[in-house]
GROMACS .gro file of C-alpha atoms in nm:
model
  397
    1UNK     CA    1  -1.357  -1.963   0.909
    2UNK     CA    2  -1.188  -1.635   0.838
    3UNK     CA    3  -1.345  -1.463   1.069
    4UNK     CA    4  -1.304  -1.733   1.369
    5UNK     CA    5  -0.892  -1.677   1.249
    6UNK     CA    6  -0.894  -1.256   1.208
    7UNK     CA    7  -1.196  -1.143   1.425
    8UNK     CA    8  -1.136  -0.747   1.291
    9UNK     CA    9  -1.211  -0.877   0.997
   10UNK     CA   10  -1.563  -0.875   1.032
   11UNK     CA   11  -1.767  -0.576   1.108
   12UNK     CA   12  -1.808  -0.479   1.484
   13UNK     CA   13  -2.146  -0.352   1.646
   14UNK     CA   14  -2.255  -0.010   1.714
   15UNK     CA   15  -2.177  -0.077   2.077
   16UNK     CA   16  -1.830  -0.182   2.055
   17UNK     CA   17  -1.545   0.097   2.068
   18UNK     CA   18  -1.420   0.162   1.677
   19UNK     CA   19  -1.181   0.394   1.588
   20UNK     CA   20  -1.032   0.433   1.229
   21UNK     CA   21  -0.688   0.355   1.376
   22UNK     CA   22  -0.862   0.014   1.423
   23UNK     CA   23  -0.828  -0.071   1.072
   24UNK     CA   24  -0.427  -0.118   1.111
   25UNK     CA   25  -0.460  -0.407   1.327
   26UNK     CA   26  -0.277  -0.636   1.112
   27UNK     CA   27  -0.087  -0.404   0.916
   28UNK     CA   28   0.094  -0.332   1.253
   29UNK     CA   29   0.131  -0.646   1.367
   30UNK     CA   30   0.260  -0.733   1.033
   31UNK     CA   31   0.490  -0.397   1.105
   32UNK     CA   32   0.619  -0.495   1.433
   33UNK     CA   33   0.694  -0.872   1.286
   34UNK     CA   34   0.958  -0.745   1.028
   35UNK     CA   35   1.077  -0.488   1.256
   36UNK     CA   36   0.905  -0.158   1.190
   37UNK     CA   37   0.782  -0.076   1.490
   38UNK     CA   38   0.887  -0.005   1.873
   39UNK     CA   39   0.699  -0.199   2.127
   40UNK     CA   40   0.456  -0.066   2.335
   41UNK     CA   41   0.571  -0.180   2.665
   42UNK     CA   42   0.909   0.021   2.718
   43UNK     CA   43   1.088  -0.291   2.876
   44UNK     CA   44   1.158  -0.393   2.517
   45UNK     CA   45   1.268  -0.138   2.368
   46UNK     CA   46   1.639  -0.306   2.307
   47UNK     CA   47   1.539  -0.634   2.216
   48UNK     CA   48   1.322  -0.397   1.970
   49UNK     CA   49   1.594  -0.211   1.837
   50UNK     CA   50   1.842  -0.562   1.795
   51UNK     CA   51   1.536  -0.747   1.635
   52UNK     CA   52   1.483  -0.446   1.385
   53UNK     CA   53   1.887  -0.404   1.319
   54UNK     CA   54   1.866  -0.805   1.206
   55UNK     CA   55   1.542  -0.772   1.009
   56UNK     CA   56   1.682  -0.494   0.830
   57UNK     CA   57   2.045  -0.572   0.771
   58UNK     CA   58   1.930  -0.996   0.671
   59UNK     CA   59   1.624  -0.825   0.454
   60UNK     CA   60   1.696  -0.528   0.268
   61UNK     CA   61   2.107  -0.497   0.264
   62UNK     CA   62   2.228  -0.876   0.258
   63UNK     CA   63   1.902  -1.071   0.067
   64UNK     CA   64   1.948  -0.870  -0.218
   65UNK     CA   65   2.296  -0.927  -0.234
   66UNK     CA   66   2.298  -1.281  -0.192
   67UNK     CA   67   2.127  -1.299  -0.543
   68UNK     CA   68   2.371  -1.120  -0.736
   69UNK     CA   69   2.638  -1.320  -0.547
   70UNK     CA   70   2.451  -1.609  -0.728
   71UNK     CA   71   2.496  -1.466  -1.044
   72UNK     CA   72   2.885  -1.430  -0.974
   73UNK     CA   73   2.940  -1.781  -0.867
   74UNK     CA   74   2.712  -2.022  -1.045
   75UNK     CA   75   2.568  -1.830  -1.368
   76UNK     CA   76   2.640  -2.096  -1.601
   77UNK     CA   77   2.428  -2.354  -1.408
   78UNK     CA   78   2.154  -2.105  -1.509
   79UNK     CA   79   1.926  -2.236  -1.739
   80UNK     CA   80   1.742  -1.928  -1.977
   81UNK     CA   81   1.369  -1.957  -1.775
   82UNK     CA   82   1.578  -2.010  -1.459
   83UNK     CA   83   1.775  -1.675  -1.512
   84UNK     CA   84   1.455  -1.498  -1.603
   85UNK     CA   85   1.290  -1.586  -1.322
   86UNK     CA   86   1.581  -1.505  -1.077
   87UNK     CA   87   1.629  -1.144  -1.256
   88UNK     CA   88   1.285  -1.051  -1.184
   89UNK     CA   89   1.257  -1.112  -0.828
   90UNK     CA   90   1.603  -0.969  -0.823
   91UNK     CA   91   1.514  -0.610  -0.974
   92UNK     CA   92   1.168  -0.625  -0.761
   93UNK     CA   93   1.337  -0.743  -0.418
   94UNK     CA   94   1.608  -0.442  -0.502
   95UNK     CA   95   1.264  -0.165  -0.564
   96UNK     CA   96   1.148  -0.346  -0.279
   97UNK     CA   97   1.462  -0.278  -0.008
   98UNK     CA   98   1.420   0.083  -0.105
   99UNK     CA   99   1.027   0.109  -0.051
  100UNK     CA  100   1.070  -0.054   0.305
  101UNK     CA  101   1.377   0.145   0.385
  102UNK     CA  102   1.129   0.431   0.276
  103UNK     CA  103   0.838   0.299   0.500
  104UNK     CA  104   1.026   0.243   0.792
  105UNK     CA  105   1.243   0.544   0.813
  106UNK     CA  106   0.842   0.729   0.760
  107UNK     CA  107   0.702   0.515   1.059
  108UNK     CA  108   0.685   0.906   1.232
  109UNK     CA  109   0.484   1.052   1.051
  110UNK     CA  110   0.239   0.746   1.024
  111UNK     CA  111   0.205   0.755   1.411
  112UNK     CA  112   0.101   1.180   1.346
  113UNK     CA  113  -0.112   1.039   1.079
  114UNK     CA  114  -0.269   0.820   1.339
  115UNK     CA  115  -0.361   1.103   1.563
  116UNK     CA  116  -0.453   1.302   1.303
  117UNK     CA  117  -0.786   1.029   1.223
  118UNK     CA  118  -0.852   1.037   1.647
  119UNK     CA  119  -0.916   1.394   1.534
  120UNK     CA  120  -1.123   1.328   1.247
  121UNK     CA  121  -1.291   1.055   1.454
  122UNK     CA  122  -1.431   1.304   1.718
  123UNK     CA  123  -1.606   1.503   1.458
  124UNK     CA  124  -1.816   1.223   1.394
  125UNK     CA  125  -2.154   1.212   1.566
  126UNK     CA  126  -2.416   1.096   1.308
  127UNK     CA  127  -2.485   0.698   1.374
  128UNK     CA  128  -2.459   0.636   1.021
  129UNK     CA  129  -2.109   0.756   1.059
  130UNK     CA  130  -2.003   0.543   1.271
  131UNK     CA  131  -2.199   0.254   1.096
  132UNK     CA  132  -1.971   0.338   0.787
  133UNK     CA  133  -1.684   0.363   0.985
  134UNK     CA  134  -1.692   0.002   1.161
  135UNK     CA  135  -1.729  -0.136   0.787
  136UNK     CA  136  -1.463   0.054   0.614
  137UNK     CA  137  -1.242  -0.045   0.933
  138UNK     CA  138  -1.347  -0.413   0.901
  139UNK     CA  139  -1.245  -0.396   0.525
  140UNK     CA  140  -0.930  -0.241   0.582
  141UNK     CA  141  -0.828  -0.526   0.771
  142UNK     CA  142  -0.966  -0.779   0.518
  143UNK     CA  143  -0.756  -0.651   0.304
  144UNK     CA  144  -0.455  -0.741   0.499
  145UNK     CA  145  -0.562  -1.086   0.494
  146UNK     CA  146  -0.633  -1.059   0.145
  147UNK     CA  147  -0.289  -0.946   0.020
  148UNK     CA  148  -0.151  -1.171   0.272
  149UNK     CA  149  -0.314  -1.466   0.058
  150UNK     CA  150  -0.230  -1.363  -0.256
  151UNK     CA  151   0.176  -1.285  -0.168
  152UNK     CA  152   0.190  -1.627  -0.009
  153UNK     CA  153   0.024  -1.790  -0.304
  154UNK     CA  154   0.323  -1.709  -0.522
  155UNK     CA  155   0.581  -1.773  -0.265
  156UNK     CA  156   0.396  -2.193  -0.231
  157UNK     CA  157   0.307  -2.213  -0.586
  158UNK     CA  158   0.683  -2.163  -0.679
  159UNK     CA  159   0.847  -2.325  -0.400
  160UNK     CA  160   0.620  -2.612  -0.473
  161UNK     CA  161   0.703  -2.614  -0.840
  162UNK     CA  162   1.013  -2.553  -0.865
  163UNK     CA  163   1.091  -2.837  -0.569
  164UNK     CA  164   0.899  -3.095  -0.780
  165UNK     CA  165   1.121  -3.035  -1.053
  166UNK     CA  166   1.434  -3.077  -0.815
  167UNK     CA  167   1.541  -2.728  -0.801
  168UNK     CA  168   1.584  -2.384  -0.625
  169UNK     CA  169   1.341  -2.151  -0.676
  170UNK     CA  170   1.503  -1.812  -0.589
  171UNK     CA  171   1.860  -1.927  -0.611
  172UNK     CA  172   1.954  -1.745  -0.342
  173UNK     CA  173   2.351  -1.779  -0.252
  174UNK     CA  174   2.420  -1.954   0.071
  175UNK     CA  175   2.748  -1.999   0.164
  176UNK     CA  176   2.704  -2.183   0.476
  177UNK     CA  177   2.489  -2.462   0.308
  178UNK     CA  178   2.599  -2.607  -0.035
  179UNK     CA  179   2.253  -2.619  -0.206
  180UNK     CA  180   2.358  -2.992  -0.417
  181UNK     CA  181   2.469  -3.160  -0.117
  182UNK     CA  182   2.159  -3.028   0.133
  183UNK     CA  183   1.904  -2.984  -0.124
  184UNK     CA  184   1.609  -2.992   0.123
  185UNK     CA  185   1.735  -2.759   0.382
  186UNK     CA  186   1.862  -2.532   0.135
  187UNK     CA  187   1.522  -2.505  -0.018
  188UNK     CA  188   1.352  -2.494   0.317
  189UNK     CA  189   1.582  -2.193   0.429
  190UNK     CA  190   1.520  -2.023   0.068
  191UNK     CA  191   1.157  -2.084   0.137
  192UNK     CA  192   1.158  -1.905   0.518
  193UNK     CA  193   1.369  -1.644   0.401
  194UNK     CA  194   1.131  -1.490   0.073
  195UNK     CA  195   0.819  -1.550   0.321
  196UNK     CA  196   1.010  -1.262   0.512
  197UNK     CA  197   1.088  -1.072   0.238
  198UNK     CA  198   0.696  -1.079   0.097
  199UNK     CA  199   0.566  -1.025   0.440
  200UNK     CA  200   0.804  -0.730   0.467
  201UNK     CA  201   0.701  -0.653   0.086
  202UNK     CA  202   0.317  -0.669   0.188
  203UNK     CA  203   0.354  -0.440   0.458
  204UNK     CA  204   0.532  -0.155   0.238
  205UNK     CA  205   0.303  -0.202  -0.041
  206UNK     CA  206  -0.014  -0.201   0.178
  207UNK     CA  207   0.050   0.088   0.428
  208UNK     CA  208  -0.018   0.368   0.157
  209UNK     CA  209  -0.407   0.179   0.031
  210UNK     CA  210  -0.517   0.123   0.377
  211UNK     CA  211  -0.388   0.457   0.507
  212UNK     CA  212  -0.536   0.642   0.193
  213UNK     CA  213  -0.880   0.447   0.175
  214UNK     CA  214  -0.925   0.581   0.586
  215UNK     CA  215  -0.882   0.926   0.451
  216UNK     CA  216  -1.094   0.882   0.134
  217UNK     CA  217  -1.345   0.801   0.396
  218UNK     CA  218  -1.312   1.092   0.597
  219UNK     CA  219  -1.300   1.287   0.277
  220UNK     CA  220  -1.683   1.105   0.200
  221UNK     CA  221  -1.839   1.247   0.561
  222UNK     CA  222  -1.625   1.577   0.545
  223UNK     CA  223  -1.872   1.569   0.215
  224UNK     CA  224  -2.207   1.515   0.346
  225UNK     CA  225  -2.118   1.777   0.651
  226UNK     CA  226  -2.081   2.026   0.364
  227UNK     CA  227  -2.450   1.939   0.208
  228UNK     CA  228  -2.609   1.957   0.526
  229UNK     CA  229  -2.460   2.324   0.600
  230UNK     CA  230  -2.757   2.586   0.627
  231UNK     CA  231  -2.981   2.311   0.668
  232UNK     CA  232  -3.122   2.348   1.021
  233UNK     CA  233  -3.445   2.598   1.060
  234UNK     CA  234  -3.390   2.584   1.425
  235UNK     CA  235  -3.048   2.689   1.407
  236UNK     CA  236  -2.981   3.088   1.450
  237UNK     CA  237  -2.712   3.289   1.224
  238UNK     CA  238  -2.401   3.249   1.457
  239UNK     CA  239  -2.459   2.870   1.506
  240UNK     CA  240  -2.456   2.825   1.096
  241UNK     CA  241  -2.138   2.989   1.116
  242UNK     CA  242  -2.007   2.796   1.348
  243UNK     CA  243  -2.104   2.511   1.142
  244UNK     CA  244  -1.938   2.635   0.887
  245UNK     CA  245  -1.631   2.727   1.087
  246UNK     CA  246  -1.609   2.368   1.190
  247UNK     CA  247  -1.654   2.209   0.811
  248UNK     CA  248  -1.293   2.444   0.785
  249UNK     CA  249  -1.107   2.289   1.034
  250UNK     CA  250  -1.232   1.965   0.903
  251UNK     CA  251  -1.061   2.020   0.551
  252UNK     CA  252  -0.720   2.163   0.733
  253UNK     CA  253  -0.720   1.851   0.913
  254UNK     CA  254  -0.808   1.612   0.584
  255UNK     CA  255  -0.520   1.817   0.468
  256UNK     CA  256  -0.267   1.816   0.743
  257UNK     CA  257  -0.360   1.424   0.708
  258UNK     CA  258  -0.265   1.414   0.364
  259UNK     CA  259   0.050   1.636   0.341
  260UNK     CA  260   0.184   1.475   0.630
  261UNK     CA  261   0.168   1.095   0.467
  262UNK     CA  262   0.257   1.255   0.114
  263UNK     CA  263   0.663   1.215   0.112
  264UNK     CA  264   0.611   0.831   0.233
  265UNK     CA  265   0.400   0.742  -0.045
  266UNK     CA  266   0.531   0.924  -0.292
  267UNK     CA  267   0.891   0.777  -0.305
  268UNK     CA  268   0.733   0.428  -0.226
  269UNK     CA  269   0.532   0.466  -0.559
  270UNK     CA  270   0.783   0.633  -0.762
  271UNK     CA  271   1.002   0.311  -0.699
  272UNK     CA  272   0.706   0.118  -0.813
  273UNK     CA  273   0.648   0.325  -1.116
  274UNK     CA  274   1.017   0.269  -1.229
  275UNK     CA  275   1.013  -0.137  -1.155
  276UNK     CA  276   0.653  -0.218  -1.296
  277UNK     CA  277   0.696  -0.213  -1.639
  278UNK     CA  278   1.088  -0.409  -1.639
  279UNK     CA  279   0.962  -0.612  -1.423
  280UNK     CA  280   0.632  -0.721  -1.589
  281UNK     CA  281   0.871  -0.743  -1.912
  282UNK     CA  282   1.092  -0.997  -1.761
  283UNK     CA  283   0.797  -1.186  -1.617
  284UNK     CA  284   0.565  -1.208  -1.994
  285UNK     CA  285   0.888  -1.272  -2.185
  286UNK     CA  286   0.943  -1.602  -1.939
  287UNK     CA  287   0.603  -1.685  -1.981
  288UNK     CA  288   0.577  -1.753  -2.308
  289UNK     CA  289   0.887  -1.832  -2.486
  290UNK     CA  290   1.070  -2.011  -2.134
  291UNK     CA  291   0.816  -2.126  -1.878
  292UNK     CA  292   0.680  -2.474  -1.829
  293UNK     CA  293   0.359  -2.499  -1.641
  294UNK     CA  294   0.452  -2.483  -1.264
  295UNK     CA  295   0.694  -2.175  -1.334
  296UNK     CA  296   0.424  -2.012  -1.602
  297UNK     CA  297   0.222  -2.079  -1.281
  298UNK     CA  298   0.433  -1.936  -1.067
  299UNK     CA  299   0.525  -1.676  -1.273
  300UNK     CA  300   0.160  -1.566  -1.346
  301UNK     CA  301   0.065  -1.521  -0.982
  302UNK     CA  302   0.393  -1.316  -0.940
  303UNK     CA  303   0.256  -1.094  -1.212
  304UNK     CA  304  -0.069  -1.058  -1.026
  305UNK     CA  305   0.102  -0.942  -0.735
  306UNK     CA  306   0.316  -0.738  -0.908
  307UNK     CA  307   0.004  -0.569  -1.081
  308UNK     CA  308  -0.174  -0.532  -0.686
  309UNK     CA  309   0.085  -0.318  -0.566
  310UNK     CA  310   0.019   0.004  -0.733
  311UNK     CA  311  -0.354  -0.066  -0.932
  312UNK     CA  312  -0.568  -0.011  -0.667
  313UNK     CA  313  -0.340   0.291  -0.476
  314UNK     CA  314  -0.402   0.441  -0.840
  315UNK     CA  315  -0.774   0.376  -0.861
  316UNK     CA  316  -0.813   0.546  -0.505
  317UNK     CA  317  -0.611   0.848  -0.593
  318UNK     CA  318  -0.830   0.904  -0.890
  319UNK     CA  319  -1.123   0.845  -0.685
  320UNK     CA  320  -1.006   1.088  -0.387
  321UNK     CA  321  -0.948   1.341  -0.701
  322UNK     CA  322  -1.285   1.348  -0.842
  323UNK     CA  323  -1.431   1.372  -0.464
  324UNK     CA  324  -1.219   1.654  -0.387
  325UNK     CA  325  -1.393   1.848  -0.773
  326UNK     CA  326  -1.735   1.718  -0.580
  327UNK     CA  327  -1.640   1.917  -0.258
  328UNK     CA  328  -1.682   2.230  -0.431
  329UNK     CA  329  -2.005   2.207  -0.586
  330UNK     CA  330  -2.181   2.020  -0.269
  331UNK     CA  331  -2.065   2.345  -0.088
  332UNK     CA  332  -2.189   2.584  -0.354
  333UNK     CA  333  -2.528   2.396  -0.398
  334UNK     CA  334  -2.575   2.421  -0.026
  335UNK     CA  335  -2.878   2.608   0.134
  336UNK     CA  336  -2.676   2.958   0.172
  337UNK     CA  337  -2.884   3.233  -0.047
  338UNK     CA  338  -3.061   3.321   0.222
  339UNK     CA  339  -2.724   3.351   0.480
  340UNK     CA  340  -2.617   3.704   0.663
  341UNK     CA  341  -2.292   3.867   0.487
  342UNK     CA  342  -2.036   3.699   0.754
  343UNK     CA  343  -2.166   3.383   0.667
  344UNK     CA  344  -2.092   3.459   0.256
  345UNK     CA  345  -1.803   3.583   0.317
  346UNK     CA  346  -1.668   3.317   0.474
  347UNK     CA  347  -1.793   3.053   0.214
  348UNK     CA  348  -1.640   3.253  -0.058
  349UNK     CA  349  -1.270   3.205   0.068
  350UNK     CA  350  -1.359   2.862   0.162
  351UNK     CA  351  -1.492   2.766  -0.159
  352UNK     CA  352  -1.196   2.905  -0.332
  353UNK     CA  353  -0.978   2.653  -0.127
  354UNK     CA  354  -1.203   2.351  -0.193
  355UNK     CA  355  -1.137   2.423  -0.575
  356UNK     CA  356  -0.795   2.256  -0.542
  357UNK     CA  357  -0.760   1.878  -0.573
  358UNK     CA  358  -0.585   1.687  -0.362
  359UNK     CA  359  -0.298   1.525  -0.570
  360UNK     CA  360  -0.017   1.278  -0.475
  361UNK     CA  361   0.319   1.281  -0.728
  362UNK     CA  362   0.529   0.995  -0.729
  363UNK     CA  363   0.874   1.088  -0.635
  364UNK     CA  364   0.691   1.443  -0.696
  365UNK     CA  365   0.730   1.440  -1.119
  366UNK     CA  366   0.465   1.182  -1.193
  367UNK     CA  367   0.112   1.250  -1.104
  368UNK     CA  368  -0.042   0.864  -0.908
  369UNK     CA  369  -0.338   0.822  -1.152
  370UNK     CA  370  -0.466   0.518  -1.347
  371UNK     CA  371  -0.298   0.692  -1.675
  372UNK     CA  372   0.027   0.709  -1.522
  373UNK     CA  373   0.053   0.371  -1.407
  374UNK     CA  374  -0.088   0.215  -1.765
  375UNK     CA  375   0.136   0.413  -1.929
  376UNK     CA  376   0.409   0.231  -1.711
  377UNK     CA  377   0.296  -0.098  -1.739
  378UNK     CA  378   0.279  -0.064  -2.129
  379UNK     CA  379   0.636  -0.078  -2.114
  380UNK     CA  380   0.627  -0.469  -2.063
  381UNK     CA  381   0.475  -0.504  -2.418
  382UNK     CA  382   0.739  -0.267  -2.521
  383UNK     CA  383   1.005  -0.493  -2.398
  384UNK     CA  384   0.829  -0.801  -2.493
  385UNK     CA  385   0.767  -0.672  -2.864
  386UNK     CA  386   1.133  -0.552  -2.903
  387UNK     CA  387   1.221  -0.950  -2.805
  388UNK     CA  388   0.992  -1.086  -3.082
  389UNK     CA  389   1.151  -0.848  -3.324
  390UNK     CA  390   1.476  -0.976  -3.286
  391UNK     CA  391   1.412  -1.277  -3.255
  392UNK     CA  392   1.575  -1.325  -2.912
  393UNK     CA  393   1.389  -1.629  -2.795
  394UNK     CA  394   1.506  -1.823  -3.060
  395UNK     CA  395   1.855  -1.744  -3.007
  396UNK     CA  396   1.843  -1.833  -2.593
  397UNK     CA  397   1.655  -2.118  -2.668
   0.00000   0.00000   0.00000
């Protein structure tokens, strides 16, 4: 069904044209819906350029706003689970106008980043390569789709809920639509407009996973080029070197791949980093002194999401780290004893500049690890415990 709906999401044949640029497909279009992106076709460029100035302005400067406008007018009408559950979307739509305005202003260097994998692409000749390639590109999409489910699952579940219960869900201030007297279209405009804001939220939080699983891949084959080195009998001395020469330019372009995506990723993360563990606080503390069951649902799959947008970004920087320790040893435990001097020579200074990892810093102070963001997220038991200890819950309730 899926793949009748999203055709790149399943894995194309050996004889169909793949390139690792492929596996934005939906990211992109999901880019160009909220604005990110310039057309292709030059003809609309301006209609481009209005439809981006709307996006941004209704998204990231007045959205935001409109909640703490909310606050201002009607915050005695706010019940204690109601307020919770406004404050966190509030902080995390807030993280989340910075981490687009930090993704869109970056869209530059992710179009260099682009070329950057053509490059990487022509170095692959092997068919295996290419067999690996059409499946990490079909996953990359996938897990568009994916992510697309699970943000939309929170934004029905809650709508649903919190319309069965006759109420708003995001309490979002309108002032061209009193929310008592048009109850319906109120919620139906609330509704449209945090579908834009998730989309727009899915897109920032799933340009730096896609874009870094591509390169871990790239990192994998730059890998097996390095075991194979020395490795042909037919081969003479000056063709090895070459070989070798070529496994260089490989790592400068992994490199030049990496640094040039680092300052988009790292600011994008370090606002993460900051909101995950208030946010997460807000969320557990609703959940189980405040929520009843649709908002502990809703709630819970917020959490999820919440949890999605920097877990797996984490797990493949730690994975990316202990390739990059690998890269050195594959290259020393290749076939080279029996090399000319040159050849040595050259291997020594390249080895020495395999030995350092590649590492991405959020906001460049923390290091993006799986410790880092645990550490973070233990900060919502912090906040939760210091609630129990004093007995807050009681005292809202």
């Amino acid at each position: 069904m899926l793949g009748t709906l999203f055709p790149w999401i399943k894995e194309k044949s050996l004889e169909e044209k793949v390139k690792s640029r492929d596996a934005f497909i939906y990211l992109d279009r999901g880019m160009y819906l909220v604005g990110w992106k310039e057309p292709l076709n030059k003809r609309w460029t301006l209609i481009s350029k209005i439809w981006t100035g709307t996006t941004s302005i209704m998204l990231i400067v007045l959205l935001p706003i409109s909640m703490v406008m909310e606050y201002i007018h009607n915050f005695d009408s706010f019940s204690v689970g109601e307020f919770l559950s406004s404050l966190e979307i509030c902080v995390n739509m807030y993280g989340c106008s910075f981490k687009s305005s930090f993704t869109m202003f970056g869209h530059s260097r992710i179009q260099v980043a682009k070329k950057l994998l053509d490059e990487m692409d022509s170095k692959c000749h092997r068919t295996e390569e290419w067999t690996r390639l059409h499946r990490y590109v079909a996953l990359s999409n996938l897990l568009f789709i994916v992510y697309f489910i699970l943000y939309s699952t929170y934004v029905v579940v809650n709508f649903t809920g919190y319309l069965l219960m006759g109420s708003h869900a995001w309490r979002l201030y309108n002032p061209f639509l009193d929310s008592e007297k048009n109850f319906f279209a109120s919620n139906i405009v609330e509704f449209l407009l945090m579908s834009a804001v998730v989309l727009q939220a899915l897109c920032g939080d799933l340009c730096p996973l896609t874009y870094l699983f591509l390169g871990r891949l790239h990192i994998t084959f730059f890998k097996e080029r390095l075991s194979r080195l020395y490795m042909d009998p037919g081969k003479s001395d000056d063709e090895h070197l070459i070989d070798l020469n070529n496994c260089i330019r490989n790592h400068r372009l992994i490199l030049e791949y990496v640094n040039v995506l680092r300052p988009v990723f790292s600011r994008t993360i370090f606002i993460q980093f900051l909101l995950i563990g208030v946010v997460l606080g807000f969320s557990m503390i609703n959940v189980m002194f405040f929520a009843n069951f649709w908002t502990g649902l809703g709630t819970c799959c917020f959490m999820f999401d919440i949890c999605m947008e920097t877990f797996p970004f984490c797990y493949l920087c730690d994975v990316i780290i202990n390739d990059c320790n690998d890269l050195a040893d594959t290259l020393f435990q290749s076939n080279w004893i029996a090399a000319n001097r040159q050849y040595k020579v050259t291997l020594v200074y390249f080895l020495q500049n395999l030995q350092k990892p590649i590492v991405f810093k959020a906001g460049g102070i923390f290091p993006i690890c799986m410790k880092t963001n645990l550490s973070m997220v233990k900060l919502a038991f912090s906040v939760v415990t210091v609630m129990k200890q004093l007995n807050l819950a009681e005292k809202f309730q």
